[in-house]
XYZ file of C-alpha atoms in Angstrom:
665
model
C 0.041 0.335 -0.210
C 1.280 3.697 -0.708
C -0.054 7.057 1.059
C -1.546 9.460 -1.447
C -2.457 13.275 -0.465
C -4.570 15.014 -2.467
C -3.308 18.435 -1.864
C -6.231 22.171 -1.813
C -7.254 23.346 -4.259
C -7.385 27.216 -2.238
C -8.178 28.923 -5.357
C -11.801 29.140 -4.172
C -10.191 31.779 -1.238
C -10.200 34.041 -3.918
C -12.537 35.877 -2.718
C -12.243 36.135 1.198
C -8.360 35.809 1.588
C -7.512 36.965 -2.317
C -3.287 37.149 -0.489
C -3.822 33.612 -0.967
C -4.498 32.516 -4.147
C -2.473 35.489 -4.961
C 0.976 34.001 -3.552
C 0.474 30.253 -4.628
C -0.072 31.805 -8.686
C 3.389 32.834 -8.620
C 5.463 30.945 -5.824
C 6.080 26.904 -5.586
C 4.371 25.131 -2.659
C 5.739 22.476 -0.260
C 4.006 19.655 0.843
C 5.277 17.476 4.248
C 6.137 13.729 3.360
C 6.067 14.513 -0.972
C 10.250 14.019 -1.307
C 10.036 15.089 -4.856
C 10.755 19.080 -6.126
C 9.121 21.634 -5.342
C 5.270 21.860 -6.995
C 5.917 24.115 -9.748
C 4.071 27.801 -8.939
C 0.087 27.597 -8.852
C -0.492 23.988 -8.246
C -2.202 24.561 -5.624
C -4.670 26.546 -7.170
C -5.956 22.956 -9.283
C -8.684 20.597 -7.262
C -8.069 16.827 -7.532
C -3.999 17.392 -7.725
C -3.153 13.534 -5.746
C 0.723 13.581 -4.759
C 2.662 9.875 -4.115
C 3.848 10.274 -0.152
C 7.102 8.089 0.619
C 6.773 9.860 4.354
C 3.845 9.608 6.730
C 4.082 13.608 7.491
C 5.350 14.781 10.992
C 3.197 16.234 13.511
C 5.775 19.061 13.661
C 5.738 20.279 10.395
C 3.094 21.947 8.443
C 1.322 19.875 5.649
C 1.924 22.878 2.901
C 4.176 26.108 2.769
C 4.410 28.306 -0.014
C 8.290 28.778 -1.027
C 9.307 32.247 0.649
C 5.704 32.870 1.276
C 4.442 35.491 3.935
C 4.802 34.253 7.411
C 0.626 35.431 7.306
C -0.307 32.925 4.176
C 2.117 30.168 5.388
C 0.636 30.463 8.687
C -3.179 29.991 7.342
C -1.916 26.991 5.240
C -0.442 25.166 8.215
C -3.237 26.258 10.486
C -6.165 24.991 8.046
C -4.049 22.346 5.962
C -3.708 19.476 8.042
C -4.531 15.988 8.250
C -7.413 14.409 10.480
C -5.774 13.846 13.404
C -3.757 10.545 14.843
C -2.036 8.273 16.715
C -4.064 6.444 14.031
C -5.270 6.827 11.155
C -8.497 4.230 10.093
C -8.903 3.011 6.115
C -11.723 1.838 4.267
C -9.953 -0.832 1.927
C -12.941 -0.823 -0.677
C -11.067 -2.909 -3.075
C -8.154 -4.555 -3.950
C -6.519 -1.410 -5.301
C -8.048 1.058 -2.944
C -8.604 2.254 0.275
C -10.255 5.484 1.939
C -9.806 7.014 5.176
C -12.323 6.810 7.507
C -12.103 9.972 8.986
C -14.278 9.139 11.861
C -11.913 6.118 13.357
C -14.655 3.975 13.503
C -14.825 0.329 12.056
C -17.576 -1.821 11.071
C -18.279 -5.769 11.646
C -16.917 -7.864 8.228
C -14.869 -4.854 6.534
C -11.769 -5.126 5.797
C -9.100 -2.069 6.891
C -5.748 -0.880 6.808
C -4.143 1.251 10.322
C -1.974 3.023 10.604
C 0.175 4.573 13.637
C 3.194 6.988 14.378
C 3.886 4.264 17.124
C 3.653 0.475 17.242
C 0.974 -0.620 18.719
C 0.421 -2.872 21.610
C -2.123 -6.114 22.729
C -4.056 -6.183 19.571
C -7.183 -8.571 18.995
C -6.171 -11.644 17.036
C -7.688 -9.971 13.508
C -4.772 -6.393 13.340
C -1.748 -7.351 12.944
C 1.248 -5.532 10.895
C 1.834 -5.712 7.532
C 4.440 -5.595 5.239
C 2.567 -4.621 2.245
C 3.062 -0.373 2.672
C 5.836 1.388 1.522
C 5.921 4.277 2.961
C 8.095 5.433 6.416
C 7.585 7.164 9.978
C 4.267 5.042 10.610
C 4.178 2.012 11.187
C 1.128 -0.345 8.924
C -1.486 -3.354 9.448
C -4.106 -4.650 8.331
C -7.781 -5.255 10.445
C -10.468 -7.765 8.968
C -13.126 -6.956 11.644
C -14.778 -9.633 12.036
C -19.036 -10.448 11.922
C -19.695 -9.585 15.262
C -18.239 -7.352 17.517
C -18.115 -8.570 20.929
C -17.603 -7.244 23.812
C -13.321 -7.820 23.576
C -12.794 -6.450 20.698
C -15.357 -2.972 21.165
C -12.746 -2.805 24.640
C -9.940 -3.033 22.361
C -11.314 -0.707 20.121
C -11.513 2.066 22.738
C -8.251 1.733 23.885
C -6.318 2.337 20.849
C -8.620 5.520 20.165
C -11.118 3.912 17.266
C -14.864 3.070 17.492
C -17.503 0.377 16.527
C -20.351 0.811 14.356
C -22.985 -2.109 15.048
C -26.667 -0.999 15.228
C -26.397 2.990 14.143
C -26.408 4.124 10.338
C -26.045 7.573 9.497
C -26.018 8.716 5.469
C -26.691 11.424 3.165
C -30.196 11.883 2.025
C -32.523 13.673 -0.063
C -29.883 16.201 -2.193
C -26.498 14.080 -2.643
C -23.762 15.814 -0.956
C -20.757 16.889 -3.294
C -19.294 13.894 -2.251
C -18.619 11.131 0.077
C -16.559 8.624 1.150
C -19.797 5.941 2.478
C -18.133 6.129 6.148
C -18.281 9.037 8.246
C -17.511 12.281 6.033
C -19.770 14.230 3.419
C -19.002 17.077 1.642
C -21.769 19.948 0.335
C -21.491 23.239 -0.479
C -22.496 26.628 0.615
C -26.690 27.721 0.968
C -27.197 23.067 0.942
C -28.978 22.463 3.733
C -27.699 18.501 4.544
C -30.689 15.758 5.004
C -28.961 13.140 7.152
C -30.770 9.600 7.547
C -30.309 7.522 10.767
C -31.599 3.972 10.808
C -30.698 1.281 13.592
C -32.094 -2.042 14.195
C -31.766 -1.671 18.214
C -35.531 -0.483 19.457
C -35.302 3.272 19.781
C -37.118 5.641 22.206
C -34.902 8.486 21.909
C -31.149 10.319 20.236
C -29.258 12.770 21.016
C -27.742 14.199 18.074
C -24.695 16.825 18.740
C -22.979 19.010 16.042
C -19.885 20.215 17.040
C -20.770 19.594 20.520
C -24.325 21.611 21.649
C -26.600 18.279 22.065
C -29.915 18.101 20.671
C -32.881 15.813 22.090
C -34.981 13.938 19.659
C -37.581 11.592 19.597
C -37.848 8.547 17.543
C -41.377 7.623 16.704
C -42.693 4.016 17.282
C -42.149 0.882 14.894
C -39.692 3.141 13.504
C -36.411 2.333 11.909
C -35.203 4.961 10.150
C -36.020 8.842 11.032
C -34.115 11.661 8.696
C -32.376 15.338 10.141
C -32.307 18.310 8.619
C -29.166 21.120 9.180
C -29.745 24.451 8.591
C -27.241 27.399 8.460
C -23.765 25.648 8.743
C -21.063 28.140 8.281
C -18.750 26.849 5.979
C -16.193 24.730 7.505
C -16.032 21.324 8.979
C -19.265 20.825 11.849
C -19.378 17.226 13.664
C -22.478 15.486 14.334
C -22.633 12.608 16.889
C -25.757 10.288 17.581
C -26.665 8.185 20.709
C -29.578 6.478 20.249
C -31.192 5.552 23.661
C -34.243 2.061 24.256
C -37.060 2.440 26.777
C -35.243 -0.491 28.796
C -31.264 0.903 29.603
C -30.275 3.896 30.514
C -27.012 4.411 28.220
C -26.807 4.171 24.234
C -27.754 1.289 22.388
C -26.133 2.613 19.538
C -23.650 5.240 19.052
C -21.737 7.088 15.949
C -20.819 10.077 14.507
C -20.354 11.724 10.719
C -18.252 14.749 9.227
C -19.383 17.338 7.539
C -17.480 19.464 5.451
C -19.511 22.786 3.774
C -17.255 24.471 1.019
C -17.156 27.680 -1.055
C -18.715 26.558 -4.841
C -15.792 25.601 -6.886
C -15.261 27.397 -10.379
C -14.609 25.395 -13.596
C -11.387 26.134 -14.523
C -11.626 26.795 -18.202
C -8.054 25.370 -17.969
C -9.999 21.857 -17.264
C -9.217 20.077 -14.350
C -7.865 16.806 -12.889
C -10.933 13.825 -14.221
C -11.459 15.746 -16.737
C -10.058 15.138 -20.707
C -8.469 17.639 -21.486
C -6.239 19.804 -19.173
C -4.531 22.548 -19.437
C -1.427 24.192 -16.374
C 0.284 27.152 -16.678
C 2.976 28.248 -14.863
C 2.573 30.844 -13.459
C -1.170 29.625 -12.939
C -2.709 33.070 -13.781
C 0.410 34.197 -16.570
C -0.238 37.527 -18.046
C -0.266 38.014 -22.542
C 3.091 39.744 -21.911
C 4.130 36.511 -19.800
C 3.276 34.164 -22.061
C 4.377 36.012 -25.745
C 7.511 36.193 -24.050
C 7.902 32.463 -22.827
C 8.418 33.430 -19.331
C 5.325 31.418 -18.897
C 4.893 28.015 -19.792
C 1.814 25.143 -20.408
C 1.970 21.186 -20.179
C -1.614 20.056 -21.868
C -2.514 16.984 -20.225
C -4.858 14.505 -21.751
C -4.851 10.588 -23.244
C -1.477 9.768 -24.326
C -0.468 9.866 -28.317
C -4.348 11.456 -28.286
C -3.532 13.955 -31.272
C -5.573 17.531 -30.793
C -5.659 20.779 -32.473
C -4.458 23.562 -30.808
C -4.861 27.197 -31.202
C -3.636 30.950 -30.174
C -6.376 33.843 -30.818
C -4.850 37.541 -29.966
C -7.719 39.922 -29.637
C -8.335 43.435 -29.320
C -10.476 45.489 -27.273
C -13.001 45.308 -29.782
C -13.790 42.690 -31.989
C -10.575 42.877 -33.961
C -9.043 39.125 -33.529
C -6.428 36.736 -34.941
C -6.087 32.876 -34.802
C -2.876 30.694 -34.910
C -3.850 26.996 -35.172
C -1.637 24.195 -35.481
C -2.206 20.309 -34.607
C -0.242 18.531 -31.663
C -0.014 14.860 -29.800
C -0.257 14.540 -26.062
C 0.501 15.703 -23.076
C 2.902 18.238 -24.280
C 5.160 18.891 -21.859
C 5.344 22.195 -19.988
C 9.935 21.749 -21.695
C 7.942 21.231 -25.050
C 6.443 24.960 -25.089
C 8.727 27.075 -26.693
C 8.476 25.465 -29.871
C 5.153 25.865 -30.344
C 5.978 30.374 -28.044
C 8.756 29.707 -31.022
C 5.483 28.892 -33.864
C 3.574 31.869 -32.436
C 6.496 35.030 -33.168
C 7.065 33.620 -37.043
C 3.342 33.946 -38.070
C 4.196 37.062 -39.301
C -0.162 38.222 -38.748
C 0.380 37.812 -34.665
C 3.573 39.531 -34.437
C 1.701 42.426 -37.042
C -0.988 42.358 -34.119
C 0.559 41.570 -30.881
C 1.149 45.112 -29.907
C -2.541 45.923 -29.879
C -3.586 42.926 -28.438
C -4.949 43.259 -25.282
C -5.769 38.865 -24.866
C -4.440 35.386 -25.829
C -6.667 32.999 -25.671
C -5.095 29.170 -25.264
C -7.649 26.739 -26.873
C -7.281 23.311 -26.954
C -9.763 21.358 -28.871
C -11.077 17.626 -29.060
C -13.810 16.126 -31.479
C -14.175 13.605 -28.877
C -12.811 14.966 -25.204
C -14.637 18.611 -26.186
C -12.406 21.761 -25.311
C -10.698 23.220 -22.742
C -8.950 27.549 -22.979
C -6.916 29.038 -20.648
C -7.003 33.294 -21.158
C -3.774 35.228 -20.575
C -5.261 39.501 -20.619
C -2.383 41.982 -20.695
C -1.453 43.365 -17.425
C -3.325 46.678 -17.294
C -1.067 50.078 -16.786
C -1.285 53.792 -16.381
C 0.610 54.290 -19.684
C 1.112 51.712 -22.100
C 3.124 52.123 -25.660
C 1.632 50.468 -28.853
C 3.847 49.513 -31.991
C 3.165 49.746 -35.466
C 4.216 51.316 -38.512
C 3.113 54.160 -40.314
C 4.557 54.901 -43.706
C 6.390 52.262 -43.343
C 8.362 53.507 -40.854
C 8.414 52.038 -37.046
C 6.073 54.516 -34.321
C 4.395 53.985 -30.844
C 0.930 55.559 -29.980
C 0.867 56.057 -26.302
C -2.453 54.595 -24.468
C -2.412 57.191 -21.357
C -4.712 55.793 -18.779
C -3.646 58.201 -16.017
C -5.532 61.639 -14.586
C -1.942 63.349 -15.366
C -0.220 64.695 -19.145
C 2.129 62.452 -20.284
C 6.077 64.112 -21.047
C 8.114 61.896 -23.964
C 11.669 61.298 -23.926
C 13.766 59.247 -26.963
C 17.471 57.595 -26.170
C 18.806 57.093 -29.376
C 21.300 54.051 -29.867
C 23.906 55.740 -30.432
C 24.116 57.437 -27.627
C 21.627 55.472 -25.189
C 22.117 58.272 -22.189
C 21.797 61.201 -23.753
C 17.809 62.055 -23.542
C 16.504 63.655 -26.218
C 13.109 65.451 -24.844
C 10.079 65.153 -27.907
C 6.246 65.974 -28.556
C 3.790 63.323 -29.408
C 1.092 64.535 -32.676
C -2.718 65.131 -32.621
C -2.723 61.120 -32.453
C -0.337 60.646 -29.237
C 1.911 59.210 -31.791
C 5.916 59.363 -32.240
C 8.159 58.440 -35.217
C 12.288 58.940 -35.102
C 14.129 57.557 -38.409
C 17.351 56.514 -36.002
C 14.931 55.103 -32.762
C 15.904 53.994 -29.866
C 14.119 53.497 -25.672
C 11.022 55.868 -25.609
C 10.179 56.964 -22.597
C 6.506 58.302 -20.741
C 6.050 59.775 -17.795
C 2.696 60.781 -16.336
C 2.585 61.425 -12.508
C 3.961 58.286 -10.941
C 3.584 55.939 -14.070
C 5.844 55.579 -16.656
C 6.099 53.143 -19.830
C 9.148 52.543 -22.289
C 9.114 50.941 -25.179
C 11.984 49.871 -27.352
C 11.598 51.678 -31.185
C 12.770 50.031 -34.097
C 15.286 52.120 -36.703
C 13.625 52.853 -40.091
C 15.660 51.089 -41.950
C 15.301 51.315 -46.239
C 18.836 50.394 -47.418
C 22.080 48.560 -45.613
C 23.912 51.089 -44.237
C 20.594 52.348 -41.843
C 21.810 49.546 -39.679
C 24.188 51.393 -38.482
C 21.805 53.465 -36.535
C 21.655 49.884 -34.638
C 25.186 50.385 -32.994
C 26.627 52.092 -29.824
C 28.866 55.335 -30.629
C 29.618 56.303 -27.144
C 27.984 56.752 -23.570
C 29.066 60.015 -21.872
C 32.259 59.742 -19.998
C 32.309 59.954 -16.352
C 34.427 59.802 -13.158
C 36.365 56.314 -11.988
C 33.107 56.357 -8.705
C 30.280 53.931 -7.801
C 28.310 56.786 -8.361
C 29.136 56.731 -12.032
C 28.908 52.615 -12.302
C 25.511 52.927 -10.595
C 24.147 55.776 -13.462
C 25.194 52.700 -16.250
C 23.826 49.932 -14.202
C 20.234 52.317 -13.768
C 20.591 53.151 -17.786
C 20.893 49.323 -18.298
C 18.321 48.626 -16.271
C 15.946 50.908 -17.987
C 16.545 49.280 -22.003
C 15.993 45.856 -20.229
C 12.658 45.957 -18.782
C 11.812 48.241 -21.737
C 8.690 46.554 -23.824
C 9.965 45.197 -27.585
C 7.369 45.442 -30.464
C 7.743 42.180 -32.407
C 10.378 43.804 -34.611
C 13.545 41.650 -34.894
C 15.630 45.554 -34.637
C 14.484 46.658 -32.287
C 15.450 43.318 -29.717
C 19.003 43.417 -31.959
C 19.456 47.494 -30.790
C 18.647 46.730 -27.441
C 21.227 44.291 -26.839
C 23.728 46.176 -28.804
C 23.200 49.188 -26.061
C 23.124 46.514 -23.251
C 26.506 44.722 -24.848
C 28.235 47.464 -24.513
C 27.110 49.994 -20.858
C 28.892 46.448 -19.702
C 31.687 46.804 -21.713
C 32.274 50.574 -20.657
C 31.836 49.426 -16.863
C 34.522 47.007 -17.505
C 36.549 49.549 -19.317
C 35.582 52.153 -16.231
C 36.662 49.606 -13.352
C 38.986 47.921 -15.741
C 41.700 50.485 -15.958
C 43.918 52.371 -19.055
C 44.895 48.897 -20.763
C 41.739 46.857 -19.920
C 39.989 49.881 -21.953
C 42.196 50.069 -24.328
C 42.266 46.666 -25.211
C 37.680 47.117 -24.948
C 37.540 49.428 -27.566
C 40.134 47.613 -30.335
C 38.284 44.260 -29.622
C 34.365 42.751 -27.895
C 35.249 38.911 -29.125
C 38.990 38.726 -27.863
C 39.884 35.897 -30.131
C 41.205 39.092 -32.946
C 43.834 39.848 -30.273
C 46.864 38.341 -29.499
C 47.218 35.782 -26.283
C 50.085 37.990 -24.646
C 48.403 41.130 -25.325
C 45.505 40.134 -23.601
C 47.830 39.047 -20.364
C 49.435 42.159 -20.362
C 46.367 43.466 -19.931
C 44.960 41.711 -17.284
C 47.825 42.953 -14.442
C 51.512 43.227 -14.779
C 52.627 41.181 -12.226
C 53.938 36.940 -13.082
C 50.872 36.266 -11.000
C 48.590 37.948 -12.887
C 49.839 36.386 -16.322
C 49.690 33.130 -14.763
C 45.746 33.816 -13.750
C 44.541 34.650 -17.351
C 46.411 31.349 -18.309
C 44.691 29.822 -16.250
C 41.310 31.191 -16.109
C 42.256 31.287 -20.570
C 43.237 26.831 -19.640
C 40.056 26.831 -17.569
C 37.450 27.869 -20.246
C 36.074 24.701 -21.663
C 35.801 23.213 -19.419
C 33.206 26.107 -17.554
C 31.234 25.981 -20.552
C 28.414 23.542 -19.083
C 28.261 24.847 -15.613
C 25.809 27.448 -14.475
C 27.169 31.541 -13.643
C 26.907 29.995 -10.356
C 29.055 27.527 -10.373
C 31.682 29.233 -12.756
C 31.934 31.841 -9.965
C 32.498 29.465 -7.733
C 35.265 28.556 -10.004
C 36.640 32.155 -10.566
C 36.791 32.523 -6.634
C 38.814 29.461 -6.320
C 41.295 30.883 -9.054
C 41.963 34.175 -7.218
C 42.039 32.752 -4.563
C 45.025 30.740 -5.292
C 46.642 32.902 -7.623
C 45.925 36.783 -6.112
C 44.940 36.152 -2.446
C 45.305 39.037 -1.194
C 42.707 41.001 -4.148
C 39.702 41.449 -1.232
C 36.738 39.030 -3.327
C 35.783 36.750 0.099
C 34.658 39.898 2.359
C 31.205 41.512 1.807
C 27.650 40.026 1.354
C 27.699 37.920 -1.346
C 31.567 36.222 -3.592
C 33.242 39.706 -4.824
C 33.775 37.246 -8.089
C 30.240 36.892 -8.949
C 29.421 40.194 -8.446
C 32.061 41.363 -10.846
C 30.574 38.420 -13.054
C 27.306 39.663 -13.296
C 28.454 43.527 -13.890
C 30.267 42.395 -16.482
C 27.842 39.979 -17.839
C 24.946 41.847 -17.324
C 24.792 44.321 -14.925
C 21.261 44.811 -15.331
C 20.380 42.353 -13.249
C 22.293 44.370 -10.679
C 20.109 46.862 -10.601
C 17.732 45.657 -7.848
C 20.829 45.192 -5.386
C 20.784 48.163 -2.357
C 22.657 51.005 -2.830
C 25.271 50.286 0.563
C 25.460 46.445 -0.883
C 26.183 47.881 -4.126
C 29.046 51.009 -2.887
C 30.738 48.066 -1.188
C 31.400 45.784 -3.871
C 32.131 48.371 -6.503
C 34.867 49.810 -3.769
C 36.221 46.374 -3.934
C 36.173 46.143 -7.341
C 37.771 50.106 -7.601
C 40.826 48.589 -5.283
C 40.746 45.240 -6.904
C 40.872 45.704 -10.851
C 41.999 42.046 -11.484
C 38.397 41.099 -10.240
C 36.826 42.692 -13.160
C 39.427 42.223 -15.711
C 39.320 38.464 -15.377
C 35.640 38.210 -14.550
C 35.365 40.743 -18.368
C 37.437 37.556 -19.497
C 35.590 34.843 -18.279
C 32.362 36.587 -19.977
C 33.205 37.312 -23.316
C 35.558 33.808 -23.109
C 32.416 31.541 -22.703
C 29.880 34.310 -25.009
C 32.670 33.065 -28.176
C 32.594 29.406 -27.001
C 29.150 29.159 -26.715
C 27.038 28.650 -30.513
C 23.073 28.695 -29.500
C 21.994 30.520 -26.332
C 19.147 33.506 -25.691
C 18.746 33.926 -22.102
C 20.990 36.681 -21.373
C 22.796 39.908 -23.202
C 25.581 37.292 -23.748
C 25.667 33.762 -24.560
C 26.241 31.252 -21.577
C 25.055 34.480 -18.659
C 21.490 34.480 -17.716
C 21.437 35.206 -14.273
C 17.635 34.458 -14.089
């Protein structure tokens, strides 16, 4: 036997506790007893997901938590997502393949059960015995083949274990069927429904005491009746315990007793993307992606269904009116998250979608099959007070500003040639801007801002020169100047890109130029000259690179060791390369000061040399500390920049960062 846990669906909390589904949509979840990788973002927003447990959950650990979630949300999950209380759990064997938990912890005569206990049980009746047929840790398993008749000794043994026996009373749902019923001691109804229970007994009964959440209610029992019906009204959302004790006229103690756990749930909303148990299902990570996340590949989808079945996959872009553009293709199930990138690439190759994307307000992904039906996932463009819409007018790229704020907007452009020089511009009467040279266009209105990269107008091959960076404004060799350059890099990196390859190319050139400019500024005159002469160090003589790294022999040895190790580092992550670089620095330049600061200086230098924008969110104090160390130990930035460019030159295909092989996500 192997235990499975059905994880909760927290999407039902969206109305009462919106922060919980919001955090569950963007954070991975951890489940106690499940030793696989953390569940992908949004998995707690889908009903019916079952996980195979390799270890019985520990009593001192929360059952479900969000990785990096807020203390309030995780405290709520720890309080609400719990197992039924132990130390013994009862599972009734339905068939040879399945046993369901009996939350009331009682056994019926003649039925077969599996018992789980945290500690080994002693003094058991003969019909309860340890079983080796359970593949779990942290619990002891027992098989229980209940006799056809419970005698006094059996009932006493069960009572000592904290369990109960049901002999002469049956409590079941009646009239309106519940949302779920385990056939034993637990049933679920939806909020607003009035549960009706049927209570029957084979004994002669004169009266009964019904307890609801510990509050007793006396009910008469009609003469000669074997069954009565009880309606429960106005139950709040949550768990309620119903206890039944039946009495006869002859003796003054219960002749039969039983219990039922009732759970009132908020009405579930069927996800358009389907749910577990349906023929088709779309799962997204994050659970509710935006249009830009889906289009840019930052969100991935999985499509679940019968193995090998061919389905139609449709992506439709729609604007605020009735216009839409569709792309259809066929695929075989399942579509894994690792395969979704191929479908995203297909969308980017569709010229109709590309030209319509910037006007689109939503993207609807639809999966269809003639017999299995259809499921959809809708991704909306996130609302923004300011937004640029890219298009073309007279063959020239142009941007149109949508201003949903209450303030007038000011607009500036930073050309590719001089990406840190601000040029104020005016929009025309329909809020559009065209600029032959292209560049980063920034609109500001009050506290709101929006930026977009406008591609240049290309009519002749010579026009491509406008994508090249001619220079950045010279500044002093200080940490403040480096912080200014980091801000510029972040502005270009976070700007929206239209569906035009020249915009992406120009933005890439700018970010690479800023990285080289920073390395030249910190690295000093000889290294700055090297940066100006060649972006690919393979064009330079080996001796030139060695001498640019430093004047001392130990610096030359460090450069030689680094170049020997580059090929071995290609398969490593950027973080792992940081550790390798740290060890080389420790070996050859032990006084470089790279072990101080909040994180290793080697990693900071590699990020600065490969993707300056990735450091923009670092606090000013941390930046100043690391930059002051680099400005003193210039050898660190030189070898870091050398490593970045060498890896970039040797890796052929990688689009994860501004330099190949250097994605810090």
